[in-house]
Every structure is written in C-alpha cells, then in structure tokens.
Coordinates of C-alpha atoms and ligand atoms in Angstrom, one line a residue:
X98 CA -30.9 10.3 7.5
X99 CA -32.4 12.3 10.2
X100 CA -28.6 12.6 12.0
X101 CA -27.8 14.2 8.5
X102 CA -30.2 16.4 8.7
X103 CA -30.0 17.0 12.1
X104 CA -25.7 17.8 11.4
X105 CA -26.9 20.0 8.4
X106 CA -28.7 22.2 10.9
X107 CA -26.7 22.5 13.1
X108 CA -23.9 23.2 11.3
X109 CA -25.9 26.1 9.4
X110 CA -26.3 27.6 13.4
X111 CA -22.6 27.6 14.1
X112 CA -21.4 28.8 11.1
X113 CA -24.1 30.5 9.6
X114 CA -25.2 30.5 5.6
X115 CA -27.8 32.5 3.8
X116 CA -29.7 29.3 5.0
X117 CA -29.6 30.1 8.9
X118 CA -31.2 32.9 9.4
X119 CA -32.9 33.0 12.9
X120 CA -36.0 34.0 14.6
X121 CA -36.3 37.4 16.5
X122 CA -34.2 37.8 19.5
X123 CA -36.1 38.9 22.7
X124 CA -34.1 41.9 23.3
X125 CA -32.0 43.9 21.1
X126 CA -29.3 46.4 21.4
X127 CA -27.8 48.9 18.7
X128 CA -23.9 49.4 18.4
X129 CA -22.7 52.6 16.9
X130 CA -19.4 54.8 16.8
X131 CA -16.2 54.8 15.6
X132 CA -13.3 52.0 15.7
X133 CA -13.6 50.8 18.9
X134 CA -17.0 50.1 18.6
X135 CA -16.2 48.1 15.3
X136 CA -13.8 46.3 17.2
X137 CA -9.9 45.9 16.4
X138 CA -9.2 43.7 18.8
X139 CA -6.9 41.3 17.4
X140 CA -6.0 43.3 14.1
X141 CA -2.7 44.3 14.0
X142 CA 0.2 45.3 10.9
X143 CA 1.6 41.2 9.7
X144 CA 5.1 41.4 8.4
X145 CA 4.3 43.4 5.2
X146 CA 2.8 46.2 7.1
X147 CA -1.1 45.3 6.3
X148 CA -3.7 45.4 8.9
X149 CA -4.7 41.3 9.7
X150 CA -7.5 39.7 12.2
X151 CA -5.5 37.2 14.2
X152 CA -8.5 34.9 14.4
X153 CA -8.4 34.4 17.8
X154 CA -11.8 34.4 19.7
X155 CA -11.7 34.1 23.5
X156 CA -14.6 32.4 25.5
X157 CA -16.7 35.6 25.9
X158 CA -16.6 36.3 22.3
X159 CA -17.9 32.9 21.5
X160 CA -21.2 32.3 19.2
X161 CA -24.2 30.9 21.2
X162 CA -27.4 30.4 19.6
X163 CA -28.8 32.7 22.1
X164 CA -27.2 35.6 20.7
X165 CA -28.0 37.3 17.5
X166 CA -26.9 39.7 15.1
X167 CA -28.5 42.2 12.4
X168 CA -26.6 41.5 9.2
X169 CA -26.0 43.6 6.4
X170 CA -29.1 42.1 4.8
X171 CA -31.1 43.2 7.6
X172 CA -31.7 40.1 8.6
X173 CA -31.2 37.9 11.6
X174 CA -28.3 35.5 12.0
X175 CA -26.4 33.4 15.1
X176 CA -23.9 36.3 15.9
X177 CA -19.8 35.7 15.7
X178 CA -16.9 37.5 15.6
X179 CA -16.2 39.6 13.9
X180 CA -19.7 41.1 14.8
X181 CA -18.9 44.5 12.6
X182 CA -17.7 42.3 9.3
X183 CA -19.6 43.6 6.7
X184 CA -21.3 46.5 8.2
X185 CA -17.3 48.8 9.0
X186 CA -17.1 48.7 5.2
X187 CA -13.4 48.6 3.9
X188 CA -11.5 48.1 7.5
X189 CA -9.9 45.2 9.1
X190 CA -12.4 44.2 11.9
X191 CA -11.6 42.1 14.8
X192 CA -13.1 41.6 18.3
X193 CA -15.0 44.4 19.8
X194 CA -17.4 44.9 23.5
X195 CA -20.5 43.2 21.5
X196 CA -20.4 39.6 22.1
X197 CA -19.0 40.0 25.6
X198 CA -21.7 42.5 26.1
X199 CA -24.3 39.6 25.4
X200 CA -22.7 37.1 27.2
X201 CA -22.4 38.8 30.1
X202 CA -25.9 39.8 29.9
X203 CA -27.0 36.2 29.5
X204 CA -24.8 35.0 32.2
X205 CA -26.4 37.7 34.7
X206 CA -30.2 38.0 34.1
X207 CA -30.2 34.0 33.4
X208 CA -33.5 32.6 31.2
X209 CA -35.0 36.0 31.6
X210 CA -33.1 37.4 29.0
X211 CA -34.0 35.2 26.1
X212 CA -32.0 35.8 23.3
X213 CA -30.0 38.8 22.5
X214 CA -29.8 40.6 19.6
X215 CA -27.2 42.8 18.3
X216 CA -27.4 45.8 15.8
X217 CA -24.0 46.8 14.5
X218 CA -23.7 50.1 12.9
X219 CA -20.5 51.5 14.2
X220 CA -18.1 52.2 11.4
X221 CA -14.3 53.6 11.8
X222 CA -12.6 56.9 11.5
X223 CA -16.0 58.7 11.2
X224 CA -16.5 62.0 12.8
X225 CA -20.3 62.7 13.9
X226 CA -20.9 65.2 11.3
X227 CA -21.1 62.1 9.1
X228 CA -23.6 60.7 11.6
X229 CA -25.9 63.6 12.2
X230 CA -29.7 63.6 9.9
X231 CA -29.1 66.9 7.7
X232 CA -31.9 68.4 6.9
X233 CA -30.7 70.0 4.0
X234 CA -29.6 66.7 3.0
X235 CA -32.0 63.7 3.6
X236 CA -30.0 61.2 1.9
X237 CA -27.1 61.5 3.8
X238 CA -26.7 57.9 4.0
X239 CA -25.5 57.0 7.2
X240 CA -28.0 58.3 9.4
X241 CA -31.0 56.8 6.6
X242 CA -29.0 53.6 7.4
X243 CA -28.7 53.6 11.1
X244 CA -32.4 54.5 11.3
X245 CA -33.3 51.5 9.0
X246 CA -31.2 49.1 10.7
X247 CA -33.0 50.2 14.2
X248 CA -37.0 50.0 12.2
X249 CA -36.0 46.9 10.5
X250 CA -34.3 45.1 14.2
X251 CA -37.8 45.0 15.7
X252 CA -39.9 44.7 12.8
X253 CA -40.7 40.8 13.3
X254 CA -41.0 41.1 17.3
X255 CA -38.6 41.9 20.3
X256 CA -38.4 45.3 22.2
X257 CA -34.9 47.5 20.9
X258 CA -33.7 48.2 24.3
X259 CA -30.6 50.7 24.0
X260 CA -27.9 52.4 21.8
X261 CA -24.2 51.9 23.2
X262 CA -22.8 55.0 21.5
X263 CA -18.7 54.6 21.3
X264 CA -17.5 57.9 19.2
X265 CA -15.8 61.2 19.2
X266 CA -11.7 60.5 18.7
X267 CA -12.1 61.7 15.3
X268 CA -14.0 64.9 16.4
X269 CA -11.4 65.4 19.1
X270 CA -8.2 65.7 16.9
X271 CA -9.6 68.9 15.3
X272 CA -10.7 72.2 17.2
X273 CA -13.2 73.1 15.3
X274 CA -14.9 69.4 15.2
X275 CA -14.5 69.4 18.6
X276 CA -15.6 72.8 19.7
X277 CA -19.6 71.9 17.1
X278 CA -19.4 68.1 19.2
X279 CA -21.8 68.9 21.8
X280 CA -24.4 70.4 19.6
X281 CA -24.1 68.0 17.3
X282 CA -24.6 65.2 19.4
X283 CA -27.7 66.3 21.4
X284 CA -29.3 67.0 18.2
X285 CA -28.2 63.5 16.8
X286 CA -29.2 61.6 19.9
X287 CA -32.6 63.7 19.5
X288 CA -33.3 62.9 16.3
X289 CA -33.0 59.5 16.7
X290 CA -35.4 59.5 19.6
X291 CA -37.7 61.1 17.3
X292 CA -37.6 59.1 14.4
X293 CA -38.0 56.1 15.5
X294 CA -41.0 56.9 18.2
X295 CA -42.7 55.4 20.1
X296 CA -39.8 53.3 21.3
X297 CA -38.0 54.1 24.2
X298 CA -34.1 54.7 23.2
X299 CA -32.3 55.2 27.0
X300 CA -28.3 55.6 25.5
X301 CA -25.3 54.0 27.7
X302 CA -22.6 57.0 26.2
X303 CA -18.9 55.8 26.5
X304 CA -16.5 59.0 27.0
X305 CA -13.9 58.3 24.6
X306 CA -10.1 58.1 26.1
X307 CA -7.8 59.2 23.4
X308 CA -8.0 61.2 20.6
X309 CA -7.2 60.7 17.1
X310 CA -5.7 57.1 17.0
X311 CA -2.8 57.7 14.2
X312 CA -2.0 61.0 15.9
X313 CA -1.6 62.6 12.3
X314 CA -3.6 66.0 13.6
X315 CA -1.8 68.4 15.6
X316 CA -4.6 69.5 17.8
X317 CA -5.9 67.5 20.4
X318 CA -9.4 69.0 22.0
X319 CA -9.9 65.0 24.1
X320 CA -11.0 67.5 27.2
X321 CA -13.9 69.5 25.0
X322 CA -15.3 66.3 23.6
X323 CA -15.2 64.3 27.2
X324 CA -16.5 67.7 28.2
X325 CA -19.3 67.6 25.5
X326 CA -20.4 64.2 26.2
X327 CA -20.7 64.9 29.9
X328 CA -23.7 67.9 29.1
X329 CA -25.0 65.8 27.0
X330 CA -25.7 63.5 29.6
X331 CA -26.4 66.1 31.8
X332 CA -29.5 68.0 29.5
X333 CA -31.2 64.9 27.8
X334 CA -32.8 62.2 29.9
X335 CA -31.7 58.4 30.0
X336 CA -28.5 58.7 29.1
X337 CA -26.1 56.7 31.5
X338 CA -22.1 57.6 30.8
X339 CA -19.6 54.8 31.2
X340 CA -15.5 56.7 31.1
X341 CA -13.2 54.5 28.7
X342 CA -10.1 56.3 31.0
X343 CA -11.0 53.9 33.8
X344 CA -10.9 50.9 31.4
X345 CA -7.6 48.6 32.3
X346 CA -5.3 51.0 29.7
X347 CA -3.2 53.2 30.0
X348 CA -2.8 55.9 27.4
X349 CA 0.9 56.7 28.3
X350 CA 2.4 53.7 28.5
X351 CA -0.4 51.4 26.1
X352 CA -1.3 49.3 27.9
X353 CA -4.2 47.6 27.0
X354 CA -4.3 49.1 23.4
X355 CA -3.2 47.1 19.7
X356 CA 0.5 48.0 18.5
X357 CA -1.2 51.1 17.1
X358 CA -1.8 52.8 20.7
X359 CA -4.9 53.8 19.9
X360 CA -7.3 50.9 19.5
X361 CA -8.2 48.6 22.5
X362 CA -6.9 45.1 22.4
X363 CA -9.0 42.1 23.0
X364 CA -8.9 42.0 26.7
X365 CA -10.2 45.6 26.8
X366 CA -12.7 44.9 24.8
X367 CA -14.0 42.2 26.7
X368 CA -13.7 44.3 30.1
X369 CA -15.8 47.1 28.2
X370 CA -18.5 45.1 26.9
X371 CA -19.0 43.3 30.3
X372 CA -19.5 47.3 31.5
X373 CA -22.0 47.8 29.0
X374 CA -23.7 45.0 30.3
X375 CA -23.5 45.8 34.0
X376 CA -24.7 49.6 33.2
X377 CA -27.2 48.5 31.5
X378 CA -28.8 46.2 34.2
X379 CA -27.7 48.5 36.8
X380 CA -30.1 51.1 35.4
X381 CA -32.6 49.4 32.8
X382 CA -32.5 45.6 33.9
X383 CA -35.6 45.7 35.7
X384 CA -37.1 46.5 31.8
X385 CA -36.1 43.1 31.0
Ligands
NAG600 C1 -14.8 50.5 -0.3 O1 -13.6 50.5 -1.2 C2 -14.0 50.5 -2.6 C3 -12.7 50.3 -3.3 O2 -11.7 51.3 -2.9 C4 -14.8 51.7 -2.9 O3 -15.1 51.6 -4.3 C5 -16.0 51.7 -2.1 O4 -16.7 52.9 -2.4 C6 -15.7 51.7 -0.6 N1 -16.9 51.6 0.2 C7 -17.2 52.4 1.2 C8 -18.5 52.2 1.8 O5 -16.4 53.1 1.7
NAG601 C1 -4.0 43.7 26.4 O1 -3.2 44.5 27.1 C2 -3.1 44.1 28.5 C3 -2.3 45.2 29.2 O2 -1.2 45.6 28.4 C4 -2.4 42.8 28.5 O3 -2.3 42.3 29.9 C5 -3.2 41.8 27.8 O4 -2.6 40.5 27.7 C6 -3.4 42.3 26.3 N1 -4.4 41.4 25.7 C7 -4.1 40.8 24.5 C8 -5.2 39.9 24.0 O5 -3.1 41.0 23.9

C-alpha cells in the first residue's frame, strides 16, 4: 500500500496533474519575448506542411524536481518541456533556453540554489507595442498579464531574481516599429520596475540576430533595434546584454536555426540558456 502510494506520488512529480502542484521555488526567474523565447526548438513543417514538436528532449531540457514552472493557473508545477505550452497561446512550442537555463544554474551554484523557478510569459510574433502598459489603455492585456504572473510568482515565498528579455525581430522588419523600439522599451523595462516595487528586477537583454523570421516584410531595420537595445543598456541600470550573433548560428548559411531560418534549433537553444545562466552568475550570483 504505501509503494502505491509512494508510485502515485511520484508519478504526479514527473508528469505532473492538477494534483502536483509544488511548493515555492527558492529563486525565480521571468521569461519574456518573442519566439525564441517560447522556444521552437524541435518544431518543424511534417509532410503536410503543419508546424509539429518532434518530442525530443535532450539531457539539459530534462524535468528535475528542483526546477519549477509558473503555469497558466498561476500556480506552481515540476517544469518540462515544452516550458511555454499553454502560456504562447495558439503556436507550436518546442524546446527553448529555460530548462537549460536552470540546469545549468543548478549544476553551477550546487545546493545553494535551491530550487528554480521559471515564469514563462514570452509569446511569438509579438512586437513590443503589444507589450508596452498604455496608459490610455489599462487593460491592454498583456502587460496586466506579465505583471500578474511576476506578483503572483513570489506571492507564497522565494525572491523573483531577473527578467531574460528575448524580443524585437518583429519590431525590426518594419522601419517605423523599429525607428519607436528604443523608447518603447526603456519605458516598458521602467514600468515594470515600477510596478512591481520594491523588488529588485536587474534584466539580462538578449540582442536579437535576425529580423523578421518568415521574411514577408521588405524592410529590415536588425541594426536600429540591436542599436536600440544597446542604449538601453547603456541609460537604465542593471541591465547586462548577452548578443544572439555570437550564438553557434550562422544567419547566412543557417546553421543552427529550424528549417524556417529564423528560429533557433535545439542545440542553440541549449547554448543560450546555459549563457543566460553564466550572465547571470557572472553578475548577480553572489545575490544567491
Ligand atoms: C487562439 O485561436 C482561437 C481560434 O482561432 C481564437 O478564438 C483565440 O482567440 C486565439 N487565442 C489567442 C490568445 O490568440
Ligand atoms: C542545430 O544546428 C547545428 C548547426 O547547424 C547542428 O550542428 C545541430 O546538430 C543542430 N541541432 C539539432 C538538434 O538539429
């Protein structure tokens, strides 16, 4: 009886039900942007030209009990790929930097670390003026909902320690996008300092690497928005910019990108969530 019982649990840990959710993690980290934030890793078109999840999860994409995610409920759960399902409404998600991002985290700072939590929020195709708070709008939704998922992460205990901020491809296919994308993001990275005070929000900023994945836009501003993200940096404090251009791709040739040349495979992924990790250490570890 008590082997049953003790199977029943831990099968509700690996493979999660409305019955597992988990305790607070120790330290938590939010996950926003566009697509390859989400993660596509793994998705590609199957024979009759729709958009599938192979299925395949390497070693550092593996659930651990250590490492949590925020569902869509808002509540806790033992994270597993995909870590976006259910929060990128209405796109194919595969693997993306998250879980890697934990493990490596785990792996480095040992016991320390306690468990990890992750926030997803990212969701794909989005350009930032569908991130930004409008005033003249306060229920534009996605903003309301990023700010909820960052109150409700640390509502039962654990310290939010950073945003990993992945976005701007869509921005950079269109001039004008492009040309409002630095003002818009100081204002949206302020913002979100200021709503959810008193925490402490540092923000590990990836430059983006491509623009517009489908290349259906004619214009390509990639230089403005890289440009953007770099004074942004440069004029708000703790921010710490990683440049997706020195990930293992190659934007000529594809390397390291999904048939659709513009989102990363899996082994990208995992190389840019074990540099989200070693940023964050590098800079904020001794927080931990
Ligand atoms: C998802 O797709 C359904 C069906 O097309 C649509 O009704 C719904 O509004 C979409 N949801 C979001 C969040 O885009
Ligand atoms: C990702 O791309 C790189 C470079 O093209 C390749 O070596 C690697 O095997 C690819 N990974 C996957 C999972 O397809």
């Amino acid at each position: 009886m008590a082997l049953l019982k003790l199977s029943i649990l831990l099968c509700t840990m690996l493979f999660g039900s409305s019955l597992s959710r988990a305790a607070s993690p120790n330290n938590i980290f939010i996950l926003a942007g566009q697509s390859n934030m989400a993660g596509r890793g793994g998705v590609e078109n199957n024979q009759v030209r729709e958009l599938e999840w192979d299925g395949l999860i390497p070693p550092e994409c593996q659930s651990d009990p250590s490492i949590l995610r925020l569902n869509p409920a808002l509540q806790w759960e033992i994270a597993r790929e995909p870590l976006h399902e259910g929060i990128d409404i209405n796109k194919t998600v595969g693997i993306g930097p998250g879980m890697p991002f934990a493990h490596q985290l785990l792996t480095k700072v040992g016991p320390r670390a306690g468990t990890v939590g992750l926030v997803p929020c990212a969701r794909g195709g989005t350009i930032i003026e569908q991130w930004i708070k409008n005033p003249s709008n306060p229920d534009a939704t996605f903003y309301k909902n990023f700010i909820e998922r960052i109150k409700a992460s640390d509502k039962e205990g654990g310290v939010v320690r950073a945003l990993f901020w992945f976005q701007g491809e869509s921005d950079a296919a269109m001039s004008d996008t492009a040309n409002r994308y630095k003002d818009n993001l100081k204002n949206f990275f302020t913002d979100i300092r200021n709503d959810i005070k008193p925490r402490f929000l540092p923000i590990i900023l990836v430059k983006i690497a491509l623009y517009d994945f489908m290349m259906k836009h004619d214009t390509h501003d990639l230089p403005a928005v890289r440009a953007a993200q770099d004074a942004v940096s440069k004029e708000l404090p703790d921010i710490v910019t990683i440049d997706a251009l020195k990930l293992p791709i190659n934007v000529d040739t594809h390397e390291g990108f999904n048939q659709d040349h513009g989102h990363f495979n899996t082994t990208t992924q995992i190389t840019l969530g074990k540099w989200l990790a070693d940023t964050y250490l590098s800079h904020y570890g001794h927080l931990l």
